[in-house]
Every structure is written in C-alpha cells, then in structure tokens.
Short mmCIF file of C-alpha atoms in Angstrom, two decimals:
data_model
loop_
_atom_site.label_atom_id
_atom_site.label_comp_id
_atom_site.label_asym_id
_atom_site.label_seq_id
_atom_site.Cartn_x
_atom_site.Cartn_y
_atom_site.Cartn_z
CA UNK A 284 0.00 0.00 0.00
CA UNK A 285 1.23 3.51 -0.77
CA UNK A 286 0.56 6.88 0.83
CA UNK A 287 1.71 10.12 -0.86
CA UNK A 288 3.70 7.96 -3.28
CA UNK A 289 5.53 6.15 -0.47
CA UNK A 290 5.28 2.42 0.14
CA UNK A 291 4.15 1.46 3.62
CA UNK A 292 5.92 -1.79 4.52
CA UNK A 293 4.25 -1.82 7.94
CA UNK A 294 0.75 -2.39 6.55
CA UNK A 295 1.16 -6.19 6.69
CA UNK A 296 2.16 -5.81 10.34
CA UNK A 297 -0.94 -3.70 11.00
CA UNK A 298 -3.14 -6.35 9.42
CA UNK A 299 -1.50 -9.03 11.59
CA UNK A 300 -2.04 -6.99 14.75
CA UNK A 301 -5.64 -6.30 13.67
CA UNK A 302 -6.30 -10.03 13.36
CA UNK A 303 -4.72 -10.63 16.77
CA UNK A 304 -6.88 -7.85 18.24
CA UNK A 305 -10.02 -9.46 16.78
CA UNK A 306 -9.09 -12.89 18.18
CA UNK A 307 -8.35 -11.55 21.67
CA UNK A 308 -11.57 -9.53 21.62
CA UNK A 309 -13.69 -12.50 20.53
CA UNK A 310 -12.16 -14.64 23.27
CA UNK A 311 -13.33 -12.11 25.87
CA UNK A 312 -10.00 -12.07 27.71
CA UNK A 313 -10.72 -8.58 29.09
CA UNK A 314 -13.55 -6.09 28.74
CA UNK A 315 -10.95 -3.43 27.98
CA UNK A 316 -10.29 -4.94 24.52
CA UNK A 317 -13.51 -5.45 22.55
CA UNK A 318 -13.32 -7.14 19.11
CA UNK A 319 -11.90 -4.96 16.37
CA UNK A 320 -14.99 -5.55 14.25
CA UNK A 321 -17.14 -4.08 17.04
CA UNK A 322 -14.80 -1.09 17.32
CA UNK A 323 -14.99 -0.42 13.56
CA UNK A 324 -18.79 -0.70 13.59
CA UNK A 325 -18.93 1.70 16.55
CA UNK A 326 -16.53 4.04 14.77
CA UNK A 327 -18.88 4.55 11.82
CA UNK A 328 -21.81 5.13 14.17
CA UNK A 329 -19.85 7.67 16.22
CA UNK A 330 -18.45 9.73 13.32
CA UNK A 331 -21.77 11.35 12.46
CA UNK A 332 -22.81 12.29 15.99
CA UNK A 333 -22.90 15.90 17.16
CA UNK A 334 -20.71 15.05 20.17
CA UNK A 335 -17.94 13.69 17.94
CA UNK A 336 -18.14 16.60 15.49
CA UNK A 337 -17.93 19.09 18.34
CA UNK A 338 -15.00 17.23 19.94
CA UNK A 339 -13.19 17.06 16.61
CA UNK A 340 -13.66 20.79 16.03
CA UNK A 341 -12.40 21.70 19.53
CA UNK A 342 -9.40 19.40 19.27
CA UNK A 343 -8.53 20.57 15.75
CA UNK A 344 -8.75 24.21 16.84
CA UNK A 345 -6.42 23.77 19.84
CA UNK A 346 -4.05 21.54 17.88
CA UNK A 347 -3.85 23.88 14.87
CA UNK A 348 -3.17 26.95 17.00
CA UNK A 349 -0.60 25.13 19.11
CA UNK A 350 1.28 23.81 16.07
CA UNK A 351 1.06 27.23 14.39
CA UNK A 352 2.70 28.99 17.35
CA UNK A 353 5.29 26.21 17.72
CA UNK A 354 6.30 26.66 14.06
CA UNK A 355 6.26 30.47 13.80
CA UNK A 356 8.21 30.81 17.06
CA UNK A 357 10.37 27.69 16.90
CA UNK A 358 11.80 28.07 13.39
CA UNK A 359 13.05 31.69 13.77
CA UNK A 360 14.44 30.98 17.24
CA UNK A 361 16.25 27.87 15.98
CA UNK A 362 17.71 29.72 12.99
CA UNK A 363 18.88 32.60 15.19
CA UNK A 364 20.47 30.15 17.61
CA UNK A 365 22.26 28.47 14.73
CA UNK A 366 23.74 31.71 13.41
CA UNK A 367 24.40 33.55 16.69
CA UNK A 368 26.82 31.91 19.12
CA UNK A 369 25.90 34.06 22.13
CA UNK A 370 22.18 33.43 21.74
CA UNK A 371 22.89 29.74 21.23
CA UNK A 372 24.84 29.50 24.48
CA UNK A 373 22.08 31.34 26.35
CA UNK A 374 19.12 29.32 25.06
CA UNK A 375 20.44 25.84 24.23
CA UNK A 376 20.56 24.55 27.86
CA UNK A 377 16.94 25.61 28.41
CA UNK A 378 15.78 24.08 25.13
CA UNK A 379 17.44 20.78 26.06
CA UNK A 380 15.91 20.90 29.55
CA UNK A 381 12.38 21.44 28.27
CA UNK A 382 12.81 18.83 25.54
CA UNK A 383 13.87 16.13 28.00
CA UNK A 384 11.69 17.20 30.95
CA UNK A 385 8.26 15.64 31.60
CA UNK A 386 6.15 18.57 30.41
CA UNK A 387 3.01 17.08 31.96
CA UNK A 388 4.38 18.25 35.31
CA UNK A 389 4.09 21.85 34.07
CA UNK A 390 0.35 21.55 33.39
CA UNK A 391 -0.69 22.63 36.94
CA UNK A 392 1.54 25.71 36.57
CA UNK A 393 -0.09 26.57 33.24
CA UNK A 394 -3.52 26.17 34.84
CA UNK A 395 -2.59 28.69 37.53
CA UNK A 396 -1.11 31.16 35.04
CA UNK A 397 -3.64 30.90 32.20
CA UNK A 398 -6.77 29.41 33.72
CA UNK A 399 -8.75 26.35 32.73
CA UNK A 400 -9.77 27.38 29.23
CA UNK A 401 -8.62 26.89 25.67
CA UNK A 402 -5.66 29.26 26.09
CA UNK A 403 -3.91 26.90 28.51
CA UNK A 404 -4.56 23.93 26.19
CA UNK A 405 -3.07 25.78 23.21
CA UNK A 406 0.01 26.76 25.24
CA UNK A 407 0.42 23.15 26.40
CA UNK A 408 0.25 21.96 22.79
CA UNK A 409 2.82 24.57 21.76
CA UNK A 410 5.21 23.58 24.55
CA UNK A 411 5.08 19.94 23.54
CA UNK A 412 5.95 20.68 19.93
CA UNK A 413 8.24 23.69 19.90
CA UNK A 414 11.51 22.40 21.38
CA UNK A 415 12.33 19.78 18.77
CA UNK A 416 11.49 22.30 16.04
CA UNK A 417 14.00 24.75 17.56
CA UNK A 418 16.72 22.11 17.80
CA UNK A 419 16.25 20.87 14.23
CA UNK A 420 16.21 24.39 12.78
CA UNK A 421 19.40 25.12 14.72
CA UNK A 422 21.01 21.91 13.44
CA UNK A 423 20.04 22.78 9.87
CA UNK A 424 21.68 26.20 10.09
CA UNK A 425 24.83 24.69 11.63
CA UNK A 426 25.18 22.47 8.53
CA UNK A 427 24.80 25.24 5.94
CA UNK A 428 27.68 25.52 3.51
CA UNK A 429 29.70 28.59 4.49
CA UNK A 430 30.02 29.59 0.83
CA UNK A 431 26.27 30.33 0.72
CA UNK A 432 26.56 32.70 3.68
CA UNK A 433 29.66 34.38 2.28
CA UNK A 434 27.94 34.82 -1.08
CA UNK A 435 24.94 36.47 0.59
CA UNK A 436 27.23 38.86 2.47
CA UNK A 437 29.25 39.67 -0.64
CA UNK A 438 26.07 40.66 -2.47
CA UNK A 439 25.07 42.92 0.42
CA UNK A 440 22.06 40.91 1.56
CA UNK A 441 20.23 42.49 4.48
CA UNK A 442 19.77 40.39 7.65
CA UNK A 443 16.12 39.75 6.70
CA UNK A 444 17.01 38.65 3.16
CA UNK A 445 19.79 36.41 4.45
CA UNK A 446 17.35 34.93 6.96
CA UNK A 447 14.46 34.36 4.53
CA UNK A 448 16.36 33.52 1.35
CA UNK A 449 19.50 31.70 2.55
CA UNK A 450 19.23 30.30 6.07
CA UNK A 451 15.61 29.16 5.91
CA UNK A 452 15.80 27.41 2.52
CA UNK A 453 19.22 25.85 3.13
CA UNK A 454 18.05 24.40 6.45
CA UNK A 455 14.58 23.42 5.19
CA UNK A 456 15.11 19.60 5.17
CA UNK A 457 16.07 19.63 8.86
CA UNK A 458 13.30 22.13 9.66
CA UNK A 459 10.67 19.86 8.11
CA UNK A 460 12.05 16.93 10.08
CA UNK A 461 11.65 18.91 13.28
CA UNK A 462 8.14 20.01 12.35
CA UNK A 463 7.13 16.39 11.68
CA UNK A 464 8.33 15.24 15.10
CA UNK A 465 6.93 18.38 16.72
CA UNK A 466 3.48 17.68 15.28
CA UNK A 467 3.54 14.16 16.74
CA UNK A 468 4.49 15.56 20.14
CA UNK A 469 1.79 18.24 19.80
CA UNK A 470 -0.86 15.51 19.43
CA UNK A 471 0.12 14.25 22.87
CA UNK A 472 0.11 17.80 24.18
CA UNK A 473 -3.39 18.65 23.04
CA UNK A 474 -4.87 15.44 24.48
CA UNK A 475 -3.05 15.88 27.80
CA UNK A 476 -4.32 19.46 27.92
CA UNK A 477 -7.89 18.36 27.22
CA UNK A 478 -7.71 15.67 29.89
CA UNK A 479 -5.98 17.63 32.67
CA UNK A 480 -6.80 21.30 32.09
CA UNK A 481 -10.31 21.40 30.68
CA UNK A 482 -12.37 18.33 29.83
CA UNK A 483 -13.22 19.25 26.24
CA UNK A 484 -12.71 17.83 22.76
CA UNK A 485 -11.42 14.29 22.44
CA UNK A 486 -10.36 14.45 26.08
CA UNK A 487 -14.02 14.79 27.08
CA UNK A 488 -14.96 11.79 24.93
CA UNK A 489 -12.17 9.67 26.44
CA UNK A 490 -13.32 10.66 29.93
CA UNK A 491 -16.97 9.94 29.14
CA UNK A 492 -16.42 6.58 27.47
CA UNK A 493 -13.91 5.27 30.01
CA UNK A 494 -16.09 6.34 32.96
CA UNK A 495 -19.07 4.47 31.46
CA UNK A 496 -16.99 1.46 30.33
CA UNK A 497 -17.88 2.06 26.67
CA UNK A 498 -14.62 0.58 25.48
CA UNK A 499 -15.66 0.15 21.85
CA UNK A 500 -16.43 3.88 21.71
CA UNK A 501 -13.16 4.65 23.52
CA UNK A 502 -11.07 2.68 21.03
CA UNK A 503 -13.02 4.09 18.07
CA UNK A 504 -12.10 7.67 19.03
CA UNK A 505 -8.52 6.61 19.76
CA UNK A 506 -8.23 5.07 16.28
CA UNK A 507 -9.43 8.33 14.72
CA UNK A 508 -6.81 10.25 16.70
CA UNK A 509 -4.04 7.83 15.69
CA UNK A 510 -5.13 7.94 12.05
CA UNK A 511 -5.10 11.73 11.95
CA UNK A 512 -1.66 11.92 13.59
CA UNK A 513 -0.29 9.22 11.26
CA UNK A 514 -1.64 10.93 8.14
CA UNK A 515 -0.18 14.32 9.08
CA UNK A 516 3.16 12.70 9.96
CA UNK A 517 3.36 10.79 6.66
CA UNK A 518 2.47 13.89 4.65
CA UNK A 519 5.24 15.88 6.34
CA UNK A 520 7.65 12.96 5.84
CA UNK A 521 6.77 13.00 2.13
CA UNK A 522 7.54 16.73 1.94
CA UNK A 523 10.76 16.15 3.85
CA UNK A 524 11.92 13.51 1.36
CA UNK A 525 11.08 15.74 -1.60
CA UNK A 526 12.92 18.72 -0.14
CA UNK A 527 15.93 16.56 0.77
CA UNK A 528 16.04 15.20 -2.79
CA UNK A 529 16.06 18.65 -4.40
CA UNK A 530 18.52 19.97 -1.82
CA UNK A 531 20.90 17.12 -2.67
CA UNK A 532 20.47 17.81 -6.40
CA UNK A 533 21.29 21.47 -5.84
#
C-alpha cells in the first residue's frame, strides 16, 4: 500500500495486529479490549454524531493553533540560535531541559497562570511541539555551507534577506524533520491538555467513554486520533523527502 507515493511496509504488520486484536476480543479475555470488528462498527456510528463533530472541532482548533505557534516561534528561534553563538549559548541549555523534561508536570503551573480554558490547552500543545522544532532548525543552520553565507554577504544581503532567502531554505530539510516530530508531540500535548486542564474535545470523549466502560467507543475515538496523527506525519515525511532530494540535487 502507498501513501503520498511512499510504500508502507508496515501495513502487513498492522493487518496481523488487527487479526490478533479481533481474536483476543472475541475470546473475551478482558472487557478493555472489545473485538476490532465491534470497534470499527462503533466508529462509523460515532463519526456522524454531534458530540464527535464538536469534539473534533475543539481538538482541531487547539491543535492547529498550538502547532502554528510552535512553528512560527520555533523556526526563527532555531535559525537565530544556529547563526548567533551568544544566543545559542544562552538558550540551548533551556531548550534541552524542556525537551527532555516531563512537560506534563508543568500543566498545573499553566492552569494557575492561564486558567482552565482553551488558552492553557493551546500553550500546552505549543510547549510539547516547539523544542524539537527549535533544535532541528538550529542543526540545519549549523550544517549550511559557508560559501552560501559568504555569497549572501558579498552581495550585500540584508539580515532579513539572508534569513528568509538563505538560512531558511538551506536548512529546510532539517526544519521539516523537526516540524514532523513536533506535530507528533503536539498531538500528545493537546490530548493531555484536554484531559488535565479542561475536559473538552477528544479528552471529554475519552473521559466519558472510560467512565461508562464504553470501550468500543473509547477505542473508536482513539483510532481516529491515531489515524489523523499518522496521516499528518506521513504527509510531512513525504515533503521532507522531496525537499531533501532537491537539496541534494542542488
């Protein structure tokens, strides 16, 4: 099977695990794992409900804003760190700390600072995604051929032109790699925010279904979330491969 022109060798593995899931569910080993066929049937019944549509809209809104801020802040900061040694020495330890730290522990602090609404969820999503974007943009700038920078300076390029026309495009393969990983981390961030800060969106559905032991509904929503995250990740990986190919040709 192919997606965006890329062969997915793991599809046979997914089919195998799907069959195993169906067998375990039919055996009734645990109520937590209903048969996959029941989950798929429930999925199609859930998709058209008002509750699911509302949850999808709320989750998509928080996720989109969080990823947007992670990208528009993370890429410039990473590029500036890559080209400015002083700024790099000031910020790099903090970026590494936040990247490796359990960000879930910061959620209570965000609740105190920004309340229990959508703002805190968006900030949580941004914090989960931004650090890897910064590091990859920085790494991309560090690997730029010095001749490109010297050529820009010799032609009298302004700092903005050098930033937008040299640094950004030369580091684009690494930037896209960071965005892809950042998006995956942002999915975790938005769900954690919706579960811990304000019970809305998919977080509300997970809470509702688990509290009422509606495990088929729970897994149906989880499959939708995984499918959306996987699709976005594969699309960005496709763009990353294309950009890397043309960068190598250049």
